[in-house]
Amino acid sequence: MKVYKKIKFGWIALAIVAITPMSCKKQLESEYRSNLGPEYFLTASGLQAGLNASYATTRFFWGSEGFTSSQVAGTDEVIRGGDGGLDFHNYTNITPQNGTIQSIWDNSYVPINNLNGILELGPQANVDAAVKTQLLGEAKFLRGFYYFLLVQNFGNVPLKLAYNNKPSTEDLRSPKKDVYNAIIKDLTESVAQLGNIQAGQSKGRASKAAALHLLAKVYLAKAWDVDARDGDGTADFTKAYETAVGLINGKTTYGVDLEANFADVFREGNEYGKESLFVADRNTDPTYSESGYNNTTAPAGGNKENRLNCYWVSFYTLTRNVNEGIPGAPAVTTQMAARDQVSGRPYRRYRPTPYTYATFSNRDNDARYDGTFQKAWIMNLPSTQDNNVQTTTPAFTTTRNGVAVVPVKGVDTAIYMPGREVTVAERQRFKGVIIAPSQYNTEWFPTMTKHMDKTKQHYNDASDRPILLMRLGEVYLIAAEAAFKLGRSADAANMINVLRSRAAFRTTNTPAQNSASVLGNQISSADITLNFILEERTRELFGEMNRWLDLKRTGTLISRAVLYNEMAAPNIKDFHVLRPIPSASQLDLLTNRDQFPQNPGY
Amino acid sequence: MRKPRQKIFLQCTVMLILLLGLTPTLLFAQNVLSGRVLDEKKLPLPGAGIKLKLSGKTTVTGDNGTFSINVPANEKTLIVSFIGYPAQEIEIKNGVSSYNIVLTPDAKNLNDVVVIGYGTQKKSDVTGSVAGIKGDALLEVPAANPIAALQGRVSGVDISRNSSRPGAGGQIRIRGNRSLSGTSDPLIVLDGVPFNGSVNEINNDDIASIDILKDASSTAIYGFRGSNGVILITTKRGRIGKPQLTYNSYYGFSQVRDQFNQFNAEEFVAFRNAASPAYTAGYSPLEQQGIANGTSTNWQDYLYKKGFVTDQQLGISGGSEGINYSLSGGYFNEEGVITGVGFERFALNTTIDATVNKWIKIGLTTRNTLTYGSGAGVNPLYATMRITPLAPAYNPDGSIYLYPQDGTVDQTATANPLTLSDRNNIIDRTRRIRTNNVLYAEVNILPGLKYKLNLGLDFRQENRGTFYGPKTIIRPDAATAAQATASISNGESWTFLAENILTYNKTIAKDHRIDLTGLFSIQRDRGFTNAFNGVGFPSEAVQYYNFFLAQTITAVDGGATGFSRGGLQSFMGRVNYAYKDRYLATFTFRRDGSSVFPVNPYLNYPAAAIGWNISNEDFMKNQKIVSNLKLRASYGVTGNPSIPTDATRGSLQSNRYNYGTENVQGYYIGSLANLDLRWESTKQLNIGLDYGFLNNRITGSIEVYKQNTDDLIINKQLPRSNGATSFFTNAAATSGKGIEFNINTLNIVPEKTNGFSWSSDFNFSINREKIVRLADGSTQQDVGNGWFVGQPINVIYDFTKLGIWQTSEAVEAASYGGYSAVPGQIKIADLNGDKIINDQDRSIIGTFQPKIIMGMTQRVSYKNFDLSVVAFSRLGNKIVAPYLTTDGGTSGYFAFLNGRVNQVKVDYWTPTNPTNAFPRPAGGATSLPYSSTLGYFDGSFVKIRSINLGYSFPSALVSKLGLGGLRLYATANNPFILYSPFVKSGLGVDPEGTGVGGAIGNNAIANGRAITAGLDLPSTRQFLFGINAKF
């Protein structure tokens, strides 16, 4: 019987031996291969991919119609054209349900949490130290960038600086001051970590110059805001001024400079030019730039395409009496131009207010009106439909001094908007049709050309152009505004005069003519007022999607909208300086709703 | 050749000597006993086991049921056993040396052993709710897989068909649904090893029994996998006896039960005319010709064919002292009623049980299947039914008229269904290989103490390839091979299981029986799938065999592809206690740890149950009416294992960006991690009563239960300041309650009626489930997901159709805001009376939960004939017929009631036919507003599932043929629908579903959980002829 026992225990031992290798801990380890998880940010490629995604979020904003409206409409500069949503123009539907505002909220917090993940996991990643410094610097830049967007639009917002691995249905709004301080900390560190711009570099990536630009603007915004600033704001205005001037003075080091010719700043193909600091990047690859091509390819993500090339275009293809303003000539109503690549797709969402036209006052010495607006539409009829022209349309005939005239295709100007009133004689002398400011309406107005795209594949396509979000020109205006608030009008005038000197330059002028224009375009410290600075911003930055926040920052949104915008005037209220916290994606989902107040008025 | 043989002989001899040496030899005086073992029909039972109770010595009956055995003088009892019969103890009487022993089948026997988790139990000892069915009873419904055969056979188990395709399984619900996002499918355990994947890989013929654990006390030993119930499938094994060969076979054919009613040519012309002038295209030249020629083509005639089915099973099993074995091979083939749709299975199984010595037993089960499914993605029903009846099927020269919609906008959208026979251009093949192996070792350590090691290894591989070439009904729009599409997917997965089970049973002081089970187990799973699509092949000859030749290849993301891995570690303990066979108690505790939960992987599942065998009480001894009465109660906690992938970890999503010309991919955190996520858990209370009257001629049980499921996982929306839109969390709750009843009666027993017998089984179950809580306490409804507090999980939330607006109601019809209708359009109820028809007017108008489910089996036998009938019924549930709705998209019937194409014949409104059934064709517009309301029907039915008539040849004749038994039978599967309002209406052919989901969206039905009776392979009627032979 002993033998049996040995056998018996032998079996048990064998069984135990068989199981032992399957250690307990190993059984319960997780293994993921189907999808990537947050731990991907511990790798070099993961860090970069995380940043890429956080940059890409800018495409939800710049280029989309809703966001563009929220940044330009309802201000002194822009009024609605013949088409498009009314919400931001007349302030009637700025509600917690507004989808555009919800998108600003939702789509800012996504990259913020992503960047929190990168900034938390990145320092442990096995990446070359120099590369890591640059990457984490970019991450800090972007986190500051998105928080700045949030704090300007919404005021107090939840401030999250750590990766969220514990989803919660409770949240609180942090004071603006804390948010601003966090932004300034991020940007200050990113200035130290980021590199200078190298020649030919894409501006879709943050640089030291971009971080300085943003930091200066953040100081400026903070300084204006009585709830956010330190003391009376002097310290913050000073920092804004010093940061801006530091960038200007060090521009060679940072790899930036002003363009000699204002019109070159937004010249198609020059998006990475020397004045450009930061862009929402795009290229001609429809897949990666997520913008529609050939009028058929739906862009990936749909709402991320860049349609800025369409929103500002007037309805130049509308039929009109070609003999309007000429006594005795027959009324001939016809189309004068076909939709084409050069003049763009007439979405006519935005048109300039009379204030805007009036502000571009010194047009002889200042080339910025001509550098901003389209004045002439070259004859493109008769046309045969192809990728460059929309319809097959015959030429038109005008009657000038009793004689039938057909403007020559490709040579003569079919439509001309000189930006001033004209005499009958001048109309008689002109083969095509002149539209003077008194004839402007919701459909007929000069097209703002900064975002036009003449090289896309099809006349209906969205744009493949990167969108300039920061440029050196604005830094002078930031410095000027800060200087003005510090009571240093002379410094402010000096800054503005740099831009005005550049604005005087025309390639068509002789050097002597240009020098004369420079003299005729200078200002003195006596000219410096807040209104003047805001007008200068219009002249320099019209259409660059800063205006709503500029007016909000300077506390002039309500007064200037009432004064200059006939659509906004009846409805705009004091509380409109902040956007409502979205209800569907934030307030309704909170379990501590009572501790998370809506902005006043909504 | 000599030497190896000698060697084997030598080895065998040595082993034999060893075995004999190890067996305690008893040197007592011996008698020789002999006798015969007969079955209830007095037919000999060859292969029955004879065992001496004291010495454990065994023998087996021979061909004619005879045996002889040497019996030591002190031996008092013979034990006779045969599978399917209760073991019978025969007292050895002094001086009697010949015994004729008649066994009676055990169908209702209380000493019957039932399989419970990690062991077996005498039925009279069971305290939980366990329902079972034996293999023989299962075979009364010949079907492709056990689940299909189980329908209507067990109370509390609702098997709703969700596909009419060959070999399709079905949706199994044990005591209803519990989970919102997770599965409500039960756990299937095959020979003790959890079984993943297709039930089609289990051969019906190999099944010895199916036991279904329903209450929490029974399923708690499966812990986190137990809340949806557990189906234990036990397969046949060899038993002591000389090799026995069995051959079971059937062959049969199937045909569609009914065609869908469609408009014939004349009716179609009337229908299109009624749709005009809203339908503007008129008649194509071909159709005009058809009208002139009197063409009226019923396209379904060219679609269906006679299907066939065959099942061939060959098995051999036997055993001798120390070693039992069984081998079986099976072949099943079902060809559907549409060309190219079918299912084929090859199966090869082996079991070996080797008793090495008194202490150790080792065994192996290996089960291998190879299946081929074809035509999974081939469904030409809709494409066929839309073809105009005015077009001919053939050209005058006899060739196929390829595009019968010639000259209409649908010209290239439809091809002749006869093109289905183009087997080079329509290929859809799924091949699965599965090998499922269990190796065990059992060690008897001390009397009553047993250790068992189970090692399970299950490996499966699936390969699917499709090729849809040009000019067929599947790809009519593809004119050339370049437009053909092909796809390929490959996946494999394995499961490894190691279980250490320690059992101890002891009877203390005669009256206390204790049975202890302890378990430590480890399970690992791992699998992956890759899938690719290809377009642009140079020639259709390539099919899906060379993707290099395709112009474009795209990898398929999500669903079909990916990687999965699971790890599970469990501890379990169970105590069964019985006092005097009267008072029973079971306590179970299981602790499961899973790799799904990174932070705290362990969760506990306790359960307890008590039972009282009232009939064993002394006060019950002196009566004859009640033969069995047992009251049971149990309570326990179980879990649901389905957790969405990455739910605890969070996952990244991708977007795109570029830096100048450098294109880059971006990744951002899409879903947030929830480290606190837990399994959904169900608490269930069960009270049951088992009864048996009149010497168990009437038996059965009644169960009532109540279950509360909490911590249900839902994808909850987050305030976006979290940086993500949603996360998975345990938030919702459901509850369910129900009654189950079954009664089995031996109405007429053969002894008294000259061989005539009649028995019946009947069961019904009622289950009511409802949602108790959604995202949080205040959320009363989630319209997007179709969940409503207080309602069953799967409901229909839609507008209410009152009828059709009649001519006289024109003013009223036009008076509603939101939906200003004209006569002939659907009349929708303005529920809130605000004179506007909008989303506010939706309400819950039905549920897919049946009010009652019933099943019935009747068995009659007379002499050598046997007849059984199985009936099945679900009552009070809704179904959706999507082909009677239109949404212009993919779900409804495109251009339904539009006049453009043919369709199911409906009673449509015209000014002269003021029906309230269906609206005016084209409805005065191009789409039919609110047409989803046309597709809901009462899904109640009573069906005869199967009628089975058999004849067993007399044993004398059988013996002459050299056989052990021979039975011939004929079966009709799905012969009649006795009751179905849906079928009666003429709008459909079968009230059982053809799929899940696929109904019109618009929140009418949530989430594709609807059971739809759609345009898929129509259900069939099958006639089979079979043979069961034993050698």
PDB file of N, CA, C and O in Angstrom, chain B residues 893-908:
ATOM      1  N   TYR B 893     -38.179  49.444 -47.172  1.00  0.00           N
ATOM      2  CA  TYR B 893     -38.239  48.956 -48.547  1.00  0.00           C
ATOM      3  C   TYR B 893     -38.157  50.171 -49.452  1.00  0.00           C
ATOM      4  O   TYR B 893     -39.043  51.023 -49.444  1.00  0.00           O
ATOM      5  N   PHE B 894     -37.101  50.237 -50.203  1.00  0.00           N
ATOM      6  CA  PHE B 894     -36.907  51.420 -51.032  1.00  0.00           C
ATOM      7  C   PHE B 894     -38.025  51.524 -52.060  1.00  0.00           C
ATOM      8  O   PHE B 894     -38.323  50.556 -52.741  1.00  0.00           O
ATOM      9  N   ALA B 895     -38.614  52.697 -52.135  1.00  0.00           N
ATOM     10  CA  ALA B 895     -39.704  52.956 -53.072  1.00  0.00           C
ATOM     11  C   ALA B 895     -40.945  52.110 -52.759  1.00  0.00           C
ATOM     12  O   ALA B 895     -41.696  51.734 -53.642  1.00  0.00           O
ATOM     13  N   PHE B 896     -41.165  51.850 -51.480  1.00  0.00           N
ATOM     14  CA  PHE B 896     -42.372  51.143 -51.062  1.00  0.00           C
ATOM     15  C   PHE B 896     -43.599  52.016 -51.351  1.00  0.00           C
ATOM     16  O   PHE B 896     -43.605  53.206 -51.071  1.00  0.00           O
ATOM     17  N   LEU B 897     -44.593  51.421 -51.936  1.00  0.00           N
ATOM     18  CA  LEU B 897     -45.844  52.113 -52.293  1.00  0.00           C
ATOM     19  C   LEU B 897     -45.597  53.330 -53.186  1.00  0.00           C
ATOM     20  O   LEU B 897     -46.346  54.294 -53.138  1.00  0.00           O
ATOM     21  N   ASN B 898     -44.529  53.250 -53.945  1.00  0.00           N
ATOM     22  CA  ASN B 898     -44.178  54.380 -54.792  1.00  0.00           C
ATOM     23  C   ASN B 898     -44.611  54.136 -56.229  1.00  0.00           C
ATOM     24  O   ASN B 898     -44.758  55.060 -57.016  1.00  0.00           O
ATOM     25  N   GLY B 899     -44.848  52.884 -56.581  1.00  0.00           N
ATOM     26  CA  GLY B 899     -45.235  52.557 -57.942  1.00  0.00           C
ATOM     27  C   GLY B 899     -44.057  52.224 -58.825  1.00  0.00           C
ATOM     28  O   GLY B 899     -44.217  51.705 -59.922  1.00  0.00           O
ATOM     29  N   ARG B 900     -42.893  52.493 -58.312  1.00  0.00           N
ATOM     30  CA  ARG B 900     -41.695  52.323 -59.130  1.00  0.00           C
ATOM     31  C   ARG B 900     -41.305  50.854 -59.297  1.00  0.00           C
ATOM     32  O   ARG B 900     -40.903  50.430 -60.367  1.00  0.00           O
ATOM     33  N   VAL B 901     -41.448  50.113 -58.237  1.00  0.00           N
ATOM     34  CA  VAL B 901     -41.045  48.708 -58.274  1.00  0.00           C
ATOM     35  C   VAL B 901     -42.139  47.850 -57.656  1.00  0.00           C
ATOM     36  O   VAL B 901     -43.038  48.345 -56.992  1.00  0.00           O
ATOM     37  N   ASN B 902     -42.027  46.553 -57.873  1.00  0.00           N
ATOM     38  CA  ASN B 902     -43.006  45.640 -57.291  1.00  0.00           C
ATOM     39  C   ASN B 902     -42.671  45.421 -55.810  1.00  0.00           C
ATOM     40  O   ASN B 902     -41.584  45.752 -55.347  1.00  0.00           O
ATOM     41  N   GLN B 903     -43.606  44.880 -55.080  1.00  0.00           N
ATOM     42  CA  GLN B 903     -43.462  44.758 -53.632  1.00  0.00           C
ATOM     43  C   GLN B 903     -44.465  43.741 -53.114  1.00  0.00           C
ATOM     44  O   GLN B 903     -45.163  43.093 -53.886  1.00  0.00           O
ATOM     45  N   VAL B 904     -44.512  43.604 -51.790  1.00  0.00           N
ATOM     46  CA  VAL B 904     -45.518  42.737 -51.193  1.00  0.00           C
ATOM     47  C   VAL B 904     -46.898  43.354 -51.439  1.00  0.00           C
ATOM     48  O   VAL B 904     -47.070  44.566 -51.353  1.00  0.00           O
ATOM     49  N   LYS B 905     -47.827  42.500 -51.752  1.00  0.00           N
ATOM     50  CA  LYS B 905     -49.172  42.979 -52.063  1.00  0.00           C
ATOM     51  C   LYS B 905     -49.853  43.481 -50.794  1.00  0.00           C
ATOM     52  O   LYS B 905     -49.969  42.731 -49.824  1.00  0.00           O
ATOM     53  N   VAL B 906     -50.241  44.721 -50.831  1.00  0.00           N
ATOM     54  CA  VAL B 906     -50.924  45.290 -49.668  1.00  0.00           C
ATOM     55  C   VAL B 906     -52.240  45.927 -50.119  1.00  0.00           C
ATOM     56  O   VAL B 906     -52.439  46.214 -51.303  1.00  0.00           O
ATOM     57  N   ASP B 907     -53.094  46.124 -49.163  1.00  0.00           N
ATOM     58  CA  ASP B 907     -54.391  46.743 -49.421  1.00  0.00           C
ATOM     59  C   ASP B 907     -54.199  48.257 -49.345  1.00  0.00           C
ATOM     60  O   ASP B 907     -54.242  48.832 -48.277  1.00  0.00           O
ATOM     61  N   TYR B 908     -53.914  48.858 -50.473  1.00  0.00           N
ATOM     62  CA  TYR B 908     -53.600  50.279 -50.476  1.00  0.00           C
ATOM     63  C   TYR B 908     -54.837  51.130 -50.723  1.00  0.00           C
ATOM     64  O   TYR B 908     -55.803  50.688 -51.327  1.00  0.00           O
TER      65      TYR B 908
END
